[in-house]
């Protein structure tokens, strides 16, 4: 023990004598340990955290696959839900839910928008919902057409809106002026992640699915063509998701044969609930985990290089100690203690950085990530930091310590500081430098591709003018708007009221969505074709607009006319189609005057009265689409149909107001104008369209920035490693360089010698890095848009950057070698 304490004290003294070396090693390792600990917290939340639902491994998400979109995600009708419930062979229970159709809490001074989930009673059972007060739905409360008007409130909404009043149970509240009886309040810890995933905010209340059609006019339970439901299934014992997918596919085939008019070309898809809620985060988590691991490897390689360089300079000291009787085991123990002290301080600094980073990340996640993802530190972060620190110690410290214990006394004592020693160890240094360059190139390639993808996403031409567009939403679902004509009249009055407001340039109805995650679709076939032929059907975005909408948005009308207020429910149904629809349905023909009809249900024929320039109305970026291997809606081929709102008066309305006025003041003006027309209508989701666009590309931007940060750190470490190796090499070869210059070598030839060696190491690293990057970047293809995983421009830019860094790293040692005085160099041992 005395010997151990002596060695430990000696290790401290040796490290204190080299403060720059010690600080460099500690900081390098601390950054690697901290980054990996923080990313471990991210990976744990995504890959290893269990969802807060009972028996979650047997819960599946059930959706409908539209023609041409086999991945699923679409909604099915109530009759289809009954077919799934009664005919499946894989589930012992299936719940259905609908999230379209927020309501207004009325009866107070101002209406309050309420985020509603319409669900079957077993929805609560499958998700393990407990109540803080009251109870959940009973089976007899969900009778289609005669369901009881009862509601279960979320704990947060109960606290916020009713001040946590314990007498809320049995109280009557009004949604869209209709009375509902509160029967329960969910437990505080329950979060409806399915609603949150769809709209990015927490659900407020749950109503029996049997009331959905009466409250929203969506999904008539008697109509197979109206699909607006998703399902949650509980697998039978011994059945897996693959079995369920095959079972649902067979059921879909039977439904297509039985109901060809409404189910032709559709299918049903099952997916684990965990994948549905978290799959969009899998690729980002893998990318950040790999980047962080690469950064740690580069840091360890860098520190290993520094230790090897220091070891070479200490050969004489170690040889003297060996000559005085120190055994190889004693020398190895001493070097391991030195490395252990470095690791101890690195781990302490890394832990402090980790805790700070985890707290910052947790605070950021509260406002930017769904509640199903919670990035927290605590004991798991501490355990991860300890494990990563131990791994780091093995990676950087074991090899140099073992090498240092093998001292050749004759060589070390006879040659002293000349270049003949440690050639094998210097070779190891150079291999590590090339490995650093290779790892840095892989990180740069990933970051460069993500940044280029982000640039293309952000610069995608939407085909219309988004400048100064204030967007907001309304829902016309109360009893006074049951009739379509009533919604049409209100929309006309609303436009007439908003248009004269000071600062308003134009008012556009673009219902029911604008650049959202999804939009209503219109699957149609042209006159003269049959809906039985899949080639004759086309799925397009359906937009209910007011007169002048295309001009307001800056979408050129190529031929024909726009919508007018005279296109009412009593007039022939008309529509304006995008030019891509015209090319698809009537190739080589003039579509004006041609007719098309919905392939779903008994809808009227629509006459084409205009052709508009193509525009992009879908969400520009969606990680859910990326997780499913699909292009985001906003980047897919665009097919759109614009119908008069007076003929397609959706209850859900999006309004876009182009204004030069202050946005906050205009928001209040609009809210007041709407309340003057109907004091029961809440105005919600007010935001500038450009802000919505920025938020949509934020995930790619965040991943690109983090990856870019790791990549720049990796480049710095690789450049520093190259500089350290060459500087040490020059110091070790001082005698050789002096001989060369004494024999007539010119200073620039010495400069070229050092530069050539550094660039050769860099080129070896680049070659290995290119091969690795080509393989690895293909694995992140789902997050790349408009850029190939092997984009030559990105790879060439990365190679140029690394070569530039390498030249800078080589220049200082090369200049030092060039300026050596031959006489001084020859005097050195």
PDB file of C-alpha atoms in Angstrom, residues 119 141-147 207-214:
ATOM      1  CA  UNK A 119     -63.654   7.147 -28.264  1.00  0.00           C
ATOM      2  CA  UNK A 141     -73.157   5.125 -22.761  1.00  0.00           C
ATOM      3  CA  UNK A 142     -71.788   4.661 -26.282  1.00  0.00           C
ATOM      4  CA  UNK A 143     -74.886   3.664 -28.224  1.00  0.00           C
ATOM      5  CA  UNK A 144     -74.490   5.020 -31.756  1.00  0.00           C
ATOM      6  CA  UNK A 145     -77.222   7.555 -32.418  1.00  0.00           C
ATOM      7  CA  UNK A 146     -78.384   7.663 -28.799  1.00  0.00           C
ATOM      8  CA  UNK A 147     -75.214   7.892 -26.730  1.00  0.00           C
ATOM      9  CA  UNK A 207     -66.685  12.038 -25.313  1.00  0.00           C
ATOM     10  CA  UNK A 208     -68.332   8.746 -26.354  1.00  0.00           C
ATOM     11  CA  UNK A 209     -67.680   7.901 -29.991  1.00  0.00           C
ATOM     12  CA  UNK A 210     -71.408   7.442 -30.491  1.00  0.00           C
ATOM     13  CA  UNK A 211     -71.797  11.228 -30.273  1.00  0.00           C
ATOM     14  CA  UNK A 212     -69.027  12.053 -32.752  1.00  0.00           C
ATOM     15  CA  UNK A 213     -71.198  12.399 -35.841  1.00  0.00           C
ATOM     16  CA  UNK A 214     -73.785  14.543 -34.068  1.00  0.00           C
TER      17      UNK A 214
END
